[in-house]
Amino acid sequence: GDARVQGVRGPDPEGPNMKVVVIGAGMVGNRFVDELGRIAPEIDVDLLGEESYEPYNRVLLTELVAGRVDLAGLSLPTPDEGRVRVRPGVAALEIDRDRHCVITAQGDFEYDHLVLATGARGRVIPLPDLRDGLPRGAHVLRSLDDARDISAAALNVDRAVVIGGGPLGLELACGLQHRGLSVTVMSIASTLLDR
């Protein structure tokens, strides 16, 4: 999840403040906006987030699953409200480089500079006959909704299987064990935390 700046045109020195649009209201996008505010407080920013939540700390999702933090414990500091407009639930549908705007279902957002801080998608291992999504009872942990789904599912089962022996998989396994589940961790690597 790195942020990339695409310079399109500079602001008119006599005109309004420079406008920056950041696509991705996760940890990287939120941090970028915070740092930008420190070095250039006069810049106007629209922070577009596909999820319907205010920016939150994705690293702590396994702690939410474990029940050790609540939703408020995931919140990131709010960027300067006078200069930054955080727009949860606003997904970028298209970038019109000719018109210098991001097209969304809620309207167009014009920019002088565009920052892509879109992160990654949860990886699903390729399984035969798994074309139309995950089977019932299987989850990917990438978003707050994913963590809530896993937490809800954990209320009705005694055991879980976590596929992935990296840091996230082990943290999730510990979180589920903290909830009282018997957990098996599977990994394609020969050792845990292989990297």
Coordinates of C-alpha atoms in Angstrom, one line a residue:
G1 CA 0.0 0.0 0.0
D2 CA 2.3 2.8 -1.1
A3 CA 1.0 6.2 -2.3
R4 CA 1.9 7.3 -5.8
V5 CA 1.5 11.0 -6.8
Q6 CA 0.5 11.7 -10.4
G7 CA 1.3 15.4 -11.1
V8 CA -1.1 16.7 -13.7
R9 CA -0.9 20.5 -13.5
G10 CA 0.1 23.1 -11.0
P11 CA -2.3 25.5 -9.4
D12 CA -3.0 29.0 -10.8
P13 CA -0.9 31.3 -8.5
E14 CA -3.7 33.9 -8.5
G15 CA -6.5 31.3 -8.3
P16 CA -7.9 29.1 -5.6
N17 CA -5.9 26.7 -3.5
M18 CA -4.4 23.6 -5.1
K19 CA -6.8 20.6 -5.0
V20 CA -5.5 17.1 -4.2
V21 CA -7.7 14.0 -4.5
V22 CA -6.5 10.9 -2.6
I23 CA -8.1 7.6 -3.6
G24 CA -7.9 5.3 -0.7
A25 CA -8.8 6.3 2.9
G26 CA -6.8 3.5 4.6
M27 CA -3.7 3.9 6.7
V28 CA -1.5 5.1 3.9
G29 CA -4.0 7.6 2.4
N30 CA -4.8 9.0 5.8
R31 CA -1.1 9.3 6.8
F32 CA -0.3 11.0 3.4
V33 CA -3.1 13.6 4.0
D34 CA -1.8 14.2 7.6
E35 CA 1.8 14.7 6.4
L36 CA 0.6 16.9 3.5
G37 CA -1.2 19.1 5.9
R38 CA 2.0 19.6 7.9
I39 CA 4.1 20.7 4.9
A40 CA 1.4 22.5 2.9
P41 CA -1.6 23.5 5.1
E42 CA -3.1 25.6 2.3
I43 CA -3.9 22.6 0.0
D44 CA -7.5 21.4 -0.2
V45 CA -7.9 17.7 -0.1
D46 CA -10.7 15.2 -0.8
L47 CA -9.9 11.8 0.7
L48 CA -12.1 9.2 -1.0
G49 CA -12.7 5.8 0.7
E50 CA -14.6 2.9 -0.7
E51 CA -15.5 1.6 2.7
S52 CA -18.3 3.3 4.5
Y53 CA -16.2 3.9 7.6
E54 CA -13.9 6.7 8.7
P55 CA -10.2 5.8 8.3
Y56 CA -9.1 3.0 10.7
N57 CA -6.0 1.1 11.7
R58 CA -6.2 -2.1 9.5
V59 CA -3.2 -3.6 11.5
L60 CA -5.5 -4.0 14.5
L61 CA -8.2 -6.0 12.7
T62 CA -7.0 -9.2 14.3
E63 CA -7.3 -7.5 17.7
L64 CA -10.9 -6.7 16.9
V65 CA -11.5 -10.4 16.0
A66 CA -9.9 -11.4 19.3
G67 CA -12.2 -9.0 21.2
R68 CA -9.3 -7.1 22.6
V69 CA -10.3 -3.8 21.0
D70 CA -13.5 -2.3 19.9
L71 CA -14.3 -0.2 16.8
A72 CA -13.3 3.0 18.6
G73 CA -9.9 1.5 19.3
L74 CA -9.3 1.2 15.5
S75 CA -9.9 4.9 14.7
L76 CA -7.1 6.9 13.1
P77 CA -6.7 10.6 14.0
T78 CA -9.1 12.8 11.9
P79 CA -7.3 14.9 9.4
D80 CA -7.8 18.7 9.5
E81 CA -11.5 19.1 8.9
G82 CA -11.2 22.7 7.6
R83 CA -8.9 21.6 4.8
V84 CA -9.6 17.9 4.3
R85 CA -12.9 16.4 3.4
V86 CA -13.0 12.7 4.3
R87 CA -15.6 11.0 2.1
P88 CA -16.4 7.4 3.3
G89 CA -18.4 5.2 1.0
V90 CA -17.2 7.1 -2.1
A91 CA -15.6 4.6 -4.5
A92 CA -13.6 5.9 -7.5
L93 CA -15.1 4.5 -10.6
E94 CA -12.9 6.1 -13.2
I95 CA -10.1 8.7 -13.6
D96 CA -10.6 11.2 -16.4
R97 CA -7.1 12.5 -17.0
D98 CA -8.3 14.9 -19.7
R99 CA -10.7 16.7 -17.4
H100 CA -8.5 16.2 -14.3
C101 CA -11.2 14.6 -12.2
V102 CA -12.1 11.4 -10.4
I103 CA -15.6 10.1 -11.3
T104 CA -17.7 8.5 -8.5
A105 CA -21.3 7.6 -8.1
Q106 CA -21.6 10.6 -5.8
G107 CA -20.2 13.1 -8.4
D108 CA -16.9 14.2 -9.9
F109 CA -13.9 15.4 -7.9
E110 CA -11.6 17.7 -9.7
Y111 CA -7.9 17.6 -8.9
D112 CA -4.6 19.4 -9.6
H113 CA -2.7 16.3 -8.2
L114 CA -4.0 12.8 -7.8
V115 CA -2.7 10.3 -5.2
L116 CA -3.4 6.6 -5.4
A117 CA -3.3 4.9 -2.0
T118 CA -5.5 1.9 -2.8
G119 CA -3.6 -0.9 -1.0
A120 CA -4.2 -4.5 -1.9
R121 CA -6.9 -7.1 -2.0
G122 CA -7.1 -10.2 0.3
R123 CA -5.4 -13.1 -1.4
V124 CA -7.5 -16.2 -2.0
I125 CA -5.7 -19.4 -2.8
P126 CA -6.8 -20.9 -6.1
L127 CA -9.0 -24.0 -5.4
P128 CA -10.7 -26.1 -8.0
D129 CA -14.4 -25.1 -8.5
L130 CA -14.0 -21.9 -6.6
R131 CA -15.0 -19.5 -9.2
D132 CA -17.9 -17.5 -7.7
G133 CA -16.4 -16.4 -4.5
L134 CA -15.7 -18.1 -1.2
P135 CA -17.8 -21.0 0.1
R136 CA -20.1 -20.5 3.1
G137 CA -18.0 -20.3 6.2
A138 CA -14.8 -19.1 4.5
H139 CA -13.6 -15.5 4.9
V140 CA -10.7 -13.2 3.9
L141 CA -9.4 -10.7 6.4
R142 CA -8.7 -7.4 4.7
S143 CA -11.4 -5.0 5.9
L144 CA -13.5 -4.0 8.9
D145 CA -16.5 -5.8 7.4
D146 CA -14.3 -9.0 7.0
A147 CA -13.3 -8.8 10.7
R148 CA -16.9 -8.4 11.8
D149 CA -18.0 -11.4 9.6
I150 CA -15.2 -13.5 11.1
S151 CA -16.1 -12.4 14.7
A152 CA -19.8 -13.2 14.0
A153 CA -19.0 -16.6 12.5
A154 CA -16.7 -17.4 15.5
L155 CA -19.7 -17.3 17.8
N156 CA -21.3 -20.4 16.2
V157 CA -18.3 -22.7 15.8
D158 CA -15.8 -24.6 18.0
R159 CA -12.9 -24.7 15.6
A160 CA -11.4 -22.8 12.7
V161 CA -8.7 -23.3 10.0
V162 CA -6.5 -20.4 9.1
I163 CA -4.8 -20.7 5.7
G164 CA -1.6 -18.7 5.8
G165 CA 1.4 -18.9 8.2
G166 CA 2.5 -15.3 7.9
P167 CA 2.1 -12.6 10.5
L168 CA -1.6 -11.9 9.7
G169 CA -2.5 -15.6 9.7
L170 CA -0.8 -16.2 13.0
E171 CA -2.3 -13.1 14.6
L172 CA -5.7 -14.2 13.4
A173 CA -5.2 -17.7 14.7
C174 CA -4.2 -16.3 18.1
G175 CA -7.3 -14.0 18.1
L176 CA -9.6 -16.9 17.3
Q177 CA -8.0 -19.0 20.0
H178 CA -8.5 -16.1 22.4
R179 CA -12.2 -16.4 21.6
G180 CA -12.0 -20.1 22.7
L181 CA -11.8 -21.8 19.3
S182 CA -9.5 -24.7 18.5
V183 CA -7.4 -23.4 15.6
T184 CA -5.4 -25.2 12.9
V185 CA -2.9 -23.1 10.8
M186 CA -2.1 -24.3 7.3
S187 CA 0.7 -22.9 5.2
I188 CA 2.1 -23.7 1.7
A189 CA 5.5 -22.8 3.0
S190 CA 7.6 -25.4 4.9
T191 CA 7.9 -23.1 8.0
L192 CA 5.8 -20.5 9.6
L193 CA 6.8 -16.9 9.1
D194 CA 8.9 -18.0 6.2
R195 CA 9.8 -14.6 5.0

